[in-house]
Structure formats: C-alpha cells, structure tokens
Amino acid sequence: MTSRNEVHEEWMRRALAVAASTPRGDAAPDVPVGAVVLDPDGRELAAARNEREAGADPTAHAEILALRAAATRLGQWRLAGCTLVVTLEPCTMCAGALVLARVGTLVFGAWEPKTGAVGSLWDVVRDRRLNHRPEVYGGVLEAECAELMRGFFGR
C-alpha cells in the first residue's frame, strides 16, 4: 500500500517538473514555481507555472493559473475534494484563492519566510474566521523545491 507521504512526493515531483519547465530567455524570467491540481481521485486536472513576467500579470502565480484551469475543466469554481500541490508556500493571494475555491488539501514544498501565508509570515488557510480550512502538508520534498529557488536566485 502506498503511503500518503509517497503520494505527496509523487505529486510534488510533477509540480517540480512543471516549475523546471519555466523558459529561460534574455528577458526577465519567471520565478520557477510549479502547481498541480488533482481531483479527489488523484487525477491531474491542471498544471501551471508562474507567468507574471511572461504575461505582465501580477496575478499570474502558478497556483492561480492552475486553480483557474482546474475550475474551467470542471465547469465550476468549487474545487471541493481537490488537492493543490505547489513547490513553494503560497502567498496571501494564492492562499486566499485556494480557501475561496474550497480546495480540500494543500501540499507545498519549500517554505517562504518573506511572503508565505501558510505558516511562515501569516497563516491564512488555518484562520478560524474563514468558512473553509484545507488540510495542509508543508515541506514535501522541501530540499528539492528550495534548491530550485536557490538555483534561480543564485544567478
């Protein structure tokens, strides 16, 4: 039987692959963050990477793009029972969006002490004043996810 940790690591490897596919050109490259949304049975609904620079869109975080694509695919905004897997701890915008979308589970890789809103700087997803709180699993393949960020910012 496959453990929850093994499943989360498998999903995170997919998110890492999406993040690593971020184009590297002469223009300002996007921070390599990848996100995947899975349905309640673990089937991939959507995958996205950051596209803020590519699209000149401050809201084009990987999580937002993946949530939008998953909602479009399902034909509804409620993503109840779905899982969002992302390589970096979500910011306030993304944490708020996943709460509003009623995502059932959040799995993330590296912690983000400067903007993280799932325990580092804030804890939006566990705020009891909100009407929905997903299950959260942080630090999944943390070293690999953090290395991707260090490699990007080390340039």
Coordinates of N, CA, C and O in Angstrom, one line a residue:
M1 N 0.8 -1.2 0.0 CA 0.0 0.0 0.0 C 0.9 1.3 0.0 O 1.9 1.3 0.7
T2 N 0.5 2.2 -0.8 CA 1.3 3.5 -0.9 C 0.9 4.4 0.2 O -0.3 4.6 0.5
S3 N 1.9 5.0 0.9 CA 1.6 5.9 2.0 C 1.2 7.3 1.4 O 1.5 7.6 0.3
R4 N 0.6 8.1 2.3 CA 0.2 9.5 1.9 C 1.5 10.2 1.6 O 1.5 11.0 0.6
N5 N 2.6 10.1 2.3 CA 3.8 10.8 2.0 C 4.4 10.4 0.6 O 4.8 11.3 -0.1
E6 N 4.3 9.1 0.3 CA 4.8 8.7 -1.1 C 3.9 9.4 -2.2 O 4.5 9.8 -3.2
V7 N 2.6 9.4 -1.9 CA 1.7 10.0 -2.9 C 2.0 11.5 -3.0 O 2.2 12.1 -4.1
H8 N 2.2 12.2 -1.9 CA 2.5 13.6 -1.9 C 3.8 13.9 -2.6 O 4.0 14.8 -3.4
E9 N 4.8 13.0 -2.4 CA 6.1 13.2 -3.1 C 6.0 13.0 -4.6 O 6.6 13.7 -5.4
E10 N 5.2 12.0 -5.0 CA 5.0 11.8 -6.4 C 4.3 13.0 -7.1 O 4.8 13.5 -8.1
W11 N 3.3 13.6 -6.4 CA 2.7 14.8 -6.9 C 3.6 15.9 -7.0 O 3.6 16.7 -7.9
M12 N 4.5 16.1 -5.9 CA 5.4 17.2 -5.8 C 6.4 17.0 -7.0 O 6.9 18.1 -7.5
R13 N 6.9 15.8 -7.3 CA 7.8 15.7 -8.4 C 7.2 16.2 -9.7 O 7.9 16.8 -10.5
R14 N 5.9 16.0 -9.9 CA 5.2 16.5 -11.1 C 5.2 18.1 -11.0 O 5.5 18.7 -12.0
A15 N 4.9 18.7 -9.9 CA 5.0 20.1 -9.7 C 6.4 20.7 -10.0 O 6.6 21.7 -10.6
L16 N 7.4 19.9 -9.5 CA 8.8 20.3 -9.7 C 9.1 20.3 -11.2 O 9.8 21.2 -11.7
A17 N 8.6 19.3 -11.9 CA 8.8 19.2 -13.4 C 8.1 20.4 -14.1 O 8.7 21.0 -15.0
V18 N 7.0 20.8 -13.6 CA 6.3 21.9 -14.2 C 7.1 23.2 -14.0 O 7.3 24.0 -14.8
A19 N 7.6 23.4 -12.7 CA 8.4 24.5 -12.4 C 9.7 24.6 -13.2 O 10.1 25.7 -13.7
A20 N 10.3 23.5 -13.4 CA 11.6 23.4 -14.1 C 11.4 23.7 -15.6 O 12.3 24.0 -16.3
S21 N 10.1 23.6 -16.1 CA 9.9 23.9 -17.5 C 9.8 25.4 -17.8 O 9.5 25.8 -18.9
T22 N 10.0 26.2 -16.8 CA 9.9 27.7 -17.0 C 11.0 28.1 -18.0 O 12.2 27.8 -17.8
P23 N 10.6 28.8 -19.0 CA 11.5 29.2 -20.1 C 12.6 30.2 -19.5 O 12.3 31.0 -18.6
R24 N 13.8 30.0 -20.0 CA 14.9 30.9 -19.6 C 15.4 31.6 -20.8 O 16.0 31.0 -21.7
G25 N 15.1 32.9 -20.9 CA 15.5 33.7 -22.0 C 16.2 34.9 -21.6 O 16.6 35.0 -20.5
D26 N 16.4 35.9 -22.5 CA 17.1 37.1 -22.2 C 16.2 38.0 -21.3 O 16.8 38.7 -20.5
A27 N 14.9 38.0 -21.6 CA 14.0 38.8 -20.8 C 14.0 38.3 -19.3 O 14.5 37.2 -19.0
A28 N 13.4 39.1 -18.5 CA 13.3 38.7 -17.1 C 12.5 37.4 -17.0 O 11.4 37.3 -17.3
P29 N 13.2 36.3 -16.5 CA 12.5 35.0 -16.4 C 11.6 35.0 -15.2 O 11.8 35.8 -14.2
D30 N 10.6 34.2 -15.2 CA 9.7 34.0 -14.1 C 10.3 33.1 -13.0 O 11.1 32.2 -13.4
V31 N 10.0 33.4 -11.8 CA 10.4 32.5 -10.7 C 9.9 31.1 -10.9 O 8.7 31.0 -11.2
P32 N 10.7 30.1 -10.9 CA 10.3 28.7 -11.2 C 9.4 28.1 -10.1 O 9.9 27.3 -9.3
V33 N 8.1 28.4 -10.1 CA 7.2 27.8 -9.2 C 6.2 27.0 -10.0 O 5.7 27.5 -11.0
G34 N 6.0 25.8 -9.6 CA 5.0 24.9 -10.3 C 3.9 24.5 -9.4 O 4.1 24.3 -8.2
A35 N 2.7 24.4 -10.0 CA 1.5 24.0 -9.3 C 0.7 23.0 -10.1 O 0.6 23.0 -11.3
V36 N 0.1 22.0 -9.4 CA -0.7 21.0 -10.0 C -2.0 20.9 -9.1 O -1.9 20.9 -7.9
V37 N -3.1 20.7 -9.8 CA -4.4 20.5 -9.1 C -4.9 19.1 -9.5 O -4.9 18.7 -10.7
L38 N -5.2 18.3 -8.5 CA -5.7 16.9 -8.7 C -7.1 16.8 -8.2 O -7.5 17.4 -7.2
D39 N -7.8 15.9 -8.9 CA -9.2 15.7 -8.5 C -9.2 14.8 -7.2 O -8.2 14.3 -6.8
P40 N -10.4 14.6 -6.6 CA -10.5 13.7 -5.4 C -9.9 12.3 -5.6 O -9.5 11.7 -4.6
D41 N -9.8 11.8 -6.8 CA -9.3 10.5 -7.1 C -7.8 10.6 -7.5 O -7.2 9.5 -7.8
G42 N -7.2 11.7 -7.4 CA -5.7 11.9 -7.7 C -5.4 12.0 -9.1 O -4.2 11.9 -9.5
R43 N -6.4 12.3 -10.0 CA -6.1 12.5 -11.4 C -5.8 14.0 -11.6 O -6.5 14.9 -11.1
E44 N -4.8 14.3 -12.4 CA -4.4 15.7 -12.7 C -5.5 16.4 -13.5 O -5.9 15.9 -14.5
L45 N -5.9 17.5 -12.9 CA -6.9 18.4 -13.6 C -6.2 19.5 -14.4 O -6.6 20.0 -15.4
A46 N -5.1 20.0 -13.8 CA -4.4 21.2 -14.3 C -3.0 21.3 -13.7 O -2.8 20.9 -12.6
A47 N -2.2 21.9 -14.5 CA -0.8 22.2 -14.1 C -0.4 23.6 -14.6 O -0.8 24.0 -15.7
A48 N 0.3 24.4 -13.9 CA 0.8 25.7 -14.3 C 2.0 26.1 -13.6 O 2.4 25.5 -12.6
R49 N 2.7 27.0 -14.2 CA 3.9 27.6 -13.6 C 3.7 29.1 -13.6 O 2.8 29.7 -14.2
N50 N 4.6 29.8 -12.8 CA 4.5 31.3 -12.8 C 4.6 31.8 -14.2 O 5.5 31.4 -14.9
E51 N 3.8 32.9 -14.4 CA 3.8 33.6 -15.7 C 3.7 35.1 -15.6 O 3.2 35.7 -16.4
R52 N 4.1 35.6 -14.4 CA 4.0 37.0 -14.2 C 4.8 37.8 -15.2 O 4.3 38.8 -15.7
E53 N 6.0 37.5 -15.4 CA 6.9 38.2 -16.3 C 6.4 38.0 -17.7 O 6.3 38.9 -18.5
A54 N 6.2 36.7 -18.1 CA 5.8 36.4 -19.4 C 4.5 37.1 -19.9 O 4.3 37.5 -21.0
G55 N 3.5 37.2 -18.9 CA 2.3 37.8 -19.3 C 2.0 39.2 -18.7 O 1.0 39.8 -18.9
A56 N 3.1 39.8 -18.1 CA 3.0 41.1 -17.5 C 1.7 41.2 -16.6 O 0.9 42.1 -16.7
D57 N 1.5 40.1 -15.8 CA 0.3 40.0 -15.0 C 0.7 39.7 -13.5 O 1.2 38.6 -13.3
P58 N 0.5 40.6 -12.6 CA 0.9 40.4 -11.2 C 0.1 39.2 -10.6 O 0.6 38.7 -9.5
T59 N -1.0 38.8 -11.1 CA -1.7 37.7 -10.5 C -1.4 36.4 -11.1 O -2.0 35.3 -10.7
A60 N -0.5 36.3 -12.1 CA -0.2 35.0 -12.8 C 0.7 34.1 -12.0 O 1.8 33.7 -12.5
H61 N 0.4 33.9 -10.8 CA 1.1 32.9 -10.0 C 0.7 31.5 -10.4 O -0.4 31.3 -10.8
A62 N 1.6 30.6 -10.2 CA 1.3 29.2 -10.6 C 0.0 28.7 -10.0 O -0.8 28.0 -10.7
E63 N -0.2 28.9 -8.7 CA -1.4 28.5 -8.1 C -2.7 29.0 -8.7 O -3.6 28.3 -8.9
I64 N -2.7 30.3 -8.9 CA -3.9 31.0 -9.5 C -4.2 30.4 -10.9 O -5.3 30.1 -11.2
L65 N -3.1 30.3 -11.7 CA -3.3 29.7 -13.1 C -3.8 28.3 -13.0 O -4.7 27.9 -13.8
A66 N -3.3 27.5 -12.1 CA -3.7 26.1 -12.0 C -5.1 26.0 -11.5 O -5.9 25.2 -12.0
L67 N -5.5 26.8 -10.5 CA -6.8 26.8 -10.0 C -7.8 27.2 -11.0 O -8.9 26.6 -11.2
R68 N -7.5 28.3 -11.8 CA -8.4 28.7 -12.9 C -8.6 27.6 -13.9 O -9.7 27.3 -14.3
A69 N -7.5 27.0 -14.3 CA -7.6 25.9 -15.3 C -8.4 24.7 -14.8 O -9.2 24.1 -15.5
A70 N -8.2 24.3 -13.5 CA -9.0 23.2 -13.0 C -10.5 23.6 -12.9 O -11.3 22.7 -13.2
A71 N -10.8 24.8 -12.5 CA -12.2 25.2 -12.4 C -12.8 25.2 -13.8 O -14.0 24.7 -13.9
T72 N -12.1 25.7 -14.8 CA -12.6 25.6 -16.1 C -12.9 24.2 -16.6 O -13.9 23.9 -17.2
R73 N -11.9 23.3 -16.3 CA -12.1 21.9 -16.7 C -13.3 21.3 -16.0 O -14.0 20.5 -16.7
L74 N -13.5 21.6 -14.8 CA -14.6 21.0 -14.0 C -16.0 21.7 -14.3 O -17.0 21.2 -14.0
G75 N -15.8 23.0 -14.9 CA -17.0 23.7 -15.1 C -17.7 24.3 -13.9 O -18.9 24.7 -13.9
Q76 N -16.9 24.5 -12.9 CA -17.4 25.1 -11.6 C -16.2 25.7 -10.8 O -15.1 25.2 -10.9
W77 N -16.5 26.7 -10.0 CA -15.4 27.3 -9.2 C -15.1 26.5 -8.0 O -14.0 26.7 -7.4
R78 N -16.0 25.7 -7.5 CA -15.8 25.0 -6.2 C -14.9 23.8 -6.5 O -15.3 22.9 -7.3
L79 N -13.8 23.7 -5.9 CA -12.8 22.6 -6.1 C -12.8 21.7 -4.8 O -11.7 21.2 -4.4
A80 N -13.9 21.5 -4.3 CA -14.1 20.7 -3.1 C -13.5 19.3 -3.3 O -13.8 18.7 -4.4
G81 N -12.7 18.8 -2.4 CA -12.1 17.5 -2.5 C -10.9 17.5 -3.4 O -10.2 16.4 -3.4
C82 N -10.5 18.5 -4.0 CA -9.3 18.6 -4.9 C -8.1 18.9 -4.0 O -8.2 19.4 -2.9
T83 N -7.0 18.6 -4.6 CA -5.7 18.9 -3.9 C -4.9 19.8 -4.8 O -4.8 19.6 -6.0
L84 N -4.3 20.8 -4.2 CA -3.4 21.8 -4.8 C -2.0 21.4 -4.3 O -1.7 21.4 -3.1
V85 N -1.1 21.1 -5.3 CA 0.3 20.8 -4.9 C 1.1 21.9 -5.5 O 1.0 22.2 -6.8
V86 N 2.0 22.6 -4.8 CA 2.8 23.7 -5.2 C 4.2 23.6 -4.6 O 4.3 23.2 -3.5
T87 N 5.2 24.0 -5.4 CA 6.6 23.9 -5.0 C 7.0 24.9 -3.9 O 8.0 24.7 -3.2
L88 N 6.2 25.9 -3.7 CA 6.6 27.0 -2.8 C 5.3 27.4 -1.9 O 4.2 27.4 -2.5
E89 N 5.6 27.6 -0.7 CA 4.5 28.0 0.2 C 3.7 29.2 -0.4 O 4.3 30.2 -0.8
P90 N 2.4 29.1 -0.5 CA 1.6 30.1 -1.2 C 1.6 31.5 -0.4 O 1.8 31.5 0.8
C91 N 1.5 32.5 -1.2 CA 1.4 33.9 -0.7 C 0.0 34.2 -0.2 O -0.9 33.3 -0.4
T92 N -0.3 35.4 0.2 CA -1.6 35.7 0.7 C -2.7 35.6 -0.4 O -3.8 35.1 -0.1
M93 N -2.3 36.1 -1.6 CA -3.3 36.0 -2.7 C -3.7 34.5 -3.0 O -4.8 34.2 -3.1
C94 N -2.6 33.7 -3.1 CA -2.9 32.3 -3.5 C -3.5 31.5 -2.4 O -4.4 30.7 -2.6
A95 N -3.1 31.8 -1.1 CA -3.8 31.1 0.0 C -5.2 31.5 0.1 O -6.1 30.7 0.3
G96 N -5.5 32.8 -0.1 CA -6.9 33.2 -0.1 C -7.7 32.6 -1.3 O -8.9 32.2 -1.1
A97 N -7.1 32.5 -2.4 CA -7.8 31.9 -3.6 C -8.1 30.4 -3.3 O -9.2 29.9 -3.7
L98 N -7.2 29.7 -2.8 CA -7.4 28.3 -2.6 C -8.5 28.0 -1.5 O -9.3 27.1 -1.6
V99 N -8.5 28.9 -0.5 CA -9.6 28.9 0.5 C -10.9 29.1 -0.1 O -11.9 28.4 0.0
L100 N -11.0 30.2 -0.9 CA -12.3 30.6 -1.6 C -12.7 29.5 -2.6 O -13.9 29.3 -2.8
A101 N -11.8 28.8 -3.2 CA -12.1 27.7 -4.1 C -12.5 26.4 -3.4 O -12.9 25.5 -4.1
R102 N -12.4 26.4 -2.1 CA -12.8 25.3 -1.3 C -11.9 24.0 -1.5 O -12.3 22.9 -1.5
V103 N -10.6 24.3 -1.9 CA -9.6 23.2 -2.1 C -9.6 22.4 -0.8 O -9.5 22.9 0.3
G104 N -9.6 21.1 -1.0 CA -9.7 20.2 0.2 C -8.3 20.0 0.9 O -8.2 19.9 2.1
T105 N -7.2 20.0 0.1 CA -5.9 19.7 0.6 C -4.9 20.5 -0.1 O -4.9 20.7 -1.4
L106 N -4.0 21.1 0.6 CA -2.8 21.8 0.1 C -1.6 21.1 0.5 O -1.3 20.7 1.6
V107 N -0.7 20.8 -0.5 CA 0.6 20.2 -0.3 C 1.6 21.2 -0.9 O 1.5 21.6 -2.1
F108 N 2.6 21.6 -0.1 CA 3.6 22.5 -0.7 C 5.0 22.1 -0.3 O 5.2 21.3 0.7
G109 N 6.0 22.5 -1.0 CA 7.3 22.1 -0.8 C 8.1 23.0 0.1 O 8.2 22.9 1.3
A110 N 8.8 24.1 -0.5 CA 9.6 24.9 0.3 C 8.8 26.0 1.0 O 7.8 26.5 0.5
W111 N 9.3 26.3 2.2 CA 8.7 27.4 3.0 C 9.2 28.7 2.4 O 10.3 28.8 1.9
E112 N 8.4 29.8 2.5 CA 8.7 31.1 2.0 C 8.6 32.1 3.2 O 7.5 32.7 3.4
P113 N 9.7 32.3 3.9 CA 9.7 33.2 5.0 C 9.4 34.7 4.8 O 8.9 35.4 5.7
K114 N 9.5 35.1 3.5 CA 9.3 36.5 3.2 C 7.8 36.8 2.9 O 7.3 37.9 3.2
T115 N 7.1 35.9 2.2 CA 5.7 36.1 1.8 C 4.8 35.0 2.1 O 3.6 35.0 1.7
G116 N 5.2 33.9 2.7 CA 4.4 32.7 2.9 C 3.2 33.0 3.8 O 3.3 33.6 4.9
A117 N 2.0 32.5 3.4 CA 0.8 32.7 4.1 C 0.2 31.4 4.6 O -1.0 31.3 4.7
V118 N 1.0 30.4 4.8 CA 0.5 29.1 5.3 C 1.4 28.7 6.5 O 1.7 27.6 6.7
G119 N 1.8 29.7 7.3 CA 2.5 29.5 8.5 C 3.8 30.3 8.7 O 4.2 30.5 9.8
S120 N 4.4 30.7 7.6 CA 5.6 31.4 7.7 C 5.4 32.9 8.2 O 5.9 33.2 9.3
L121 N 4.8 33.7 7.4 CA 4.5 35.1 7.8 C 3.1 35.2 8.3 O 2.9 36.0 9.3
W122 N 2.2 34.6 7.6 CA 0.8 34.6 8.0 C 0.3 33.1 8.0 O 1.0 32.3 7.5
D123 N -0.9 32.9 8.4 CA -1.5 31.5 8.3 C -2.9 31.7 7.8 O -3.9 31.4 8.6
V124 N -3.1 32.1 6.6 CA -4.4 32.4 6.1 C -5.3 31.1 6.0 O -6.5 31.2 6.4
V125 N -4.7 30.0 5.6 CA -5.5 28.8 5.4 C -6.1 28.2 6.7 O -7.0 27.4 6.7
R126 N -5.5 28.5 7.8 CA -6.0 28.0 9.1 C -6.7 29.0 10.0 O -7.0 28.8 11.1
D127 N -7.0 30.2 9.4 CA -7.7 31.2 10.1 C -9.1 30.8 10.4 O -9.9 30.6 9.5
R128 N -9.5 30.7 11.6 CA -10.8 30.2 12.1 C -11.9 31.1 11.7 O -13.1 30.7 11.7
R129 N -11.6 32.3 11.3 CA -12.7 33.3 10.9 C -13.2 33.0 9.5 O -14.2 33.5 9.1
L130 N -12.4 32.2 8.7 CA -12.8 31.9 7.4 C -13.7 30.7 7.4 O -13.7 29.9 8.3
N131 N -14.5 30.5 6.3 CA -15.5 29.5 6.2 C -15.0 28.1 5.7 O -15.7 27.2 5.7
H132 N -13.7 28.1 5.4 CA -13.1 26.8 4.9 C -11.6 26.8 5.3 O -10.9 27.8 5.2
R133 N -11.2 25.6 5.7 CA -9.8 25.4 6.0 C -9.4 24.0 5.5 O -9.8 23.0 5.9
P134 N -8.5 24.1 4.5 CA -8.0 22.8 3.9 C -7.0 22.1 4.8 O -6.4 22.7 5.7
E135 N -6.8 20.8 4.5 CA -5.7 20.1 5.2 C -4.5 20.6 4.6 O -4.4 20.9 3.4
V136 N -3.4 20.7 5.4 CA -2.1 21.2 4.9 C -1.0 20.3 5.2 O -0.9 19.8 6.3
Y137 N -0.2 20.1 4.2 CA 1.1 19.3 4.3 C 2.2 20.1 3.7 O 2.3 20.3 2.5
G138 N 3.0 20.7 4.6 CA 4.1 21.5 4.1 C 5.5 20.8 4.2 O 5.6 19.8 4.9
G139 N 6.4 21.3 3.5 CA 7.8 20.7 3.5 C 7.9 19.4 2.7 O 8.9 18.7 2.9
V140 N 7.0 19.1 1.8 CA 7.2 17.9 1.0 C 8.2 18.1 -0.1 O 8.2 19.1 -0.9
L141 N 9.2 17.3 -0.1 CA 10.4 17.4 -0.9 C 11.0 18.8 -0.8 O 11.4 19.5 -1.8
E142 N 11.0 19.3 0.4 CA 11.5 20.7 0.7 C 12.8 21.0 0.1 O 13.0 22.1 -0.5
A143 N 13.8 20.1 0.3 CA 15.2 20.4 -0.2 C 15.2 20.6 -1.7 O 15.8 21.5 -2.2
E144 N 14.5 19.7 -2.4 CA 14.5 19.8 -3.9 C 13.8 21.1 -4.3 O 14.3 21.8 -5.2
C145 N 12.7 21.5 -3.7 CA 12.0 22.7 -4.0 C 12.8 23.9 -3.7 O 12.9 24.9 -4.4
A146 N 13.5 23.9 -2.5 CA 14.3 25.1 -2.1 C 15.5 25.2 -3.0 O 15.9 26.3 -3.4
E147 N 16.1 24.1 -3.5 CA 17.2 24.1 -4.4 C 16.8 24.8 -5.7 O 17.6 25.5 -6.3
L148 N 15.6 24.5 -6.2 CA 15.2 25.1 -7.4 C 15.2 26.6 -7.3 O 15.6 27.4 -8.2
M149 N 14.7 27.1 -6.1 CA 14.7 28.6 -5.9 C 16.1 29.1 -5.7 O 16.4 30.2 -6.3
R150 N 16.9 28.4 -5.0 CA 18.3 28.9 -4.8 C 19.0 29.0 -6.1 O 19.8 29.9 -6.4
G151 N 18.8 28.0 -7.0 CA 19.4 28.0 -8.3 C 19.0 29.2 -9.1 O 19.8 29.8 -9.8
F152 N 17.7 29.5 -9.0 CA 17.2 30.6 -9.8 C 17.7 32.0 -9.3 O 18.2 32.8 -10.0
F153 N 17.7 32.2 -8.0 CA 18.1 33.5 -7.4 C 19.6 33.6 -7.3 O 20.1 34.7 -7.1
G154 N 20.3 32.5 -7.4 CA 21.7 32.5 -7.3 C 22.4 33.0 -8.6 O 23.6 33.4 -8.6
R155 N 21.6 33.1 -9.7 CA 22.1 33.6 -10.9 C 22.3 35.1 -10.9 O 21.6 35.9 -10.5

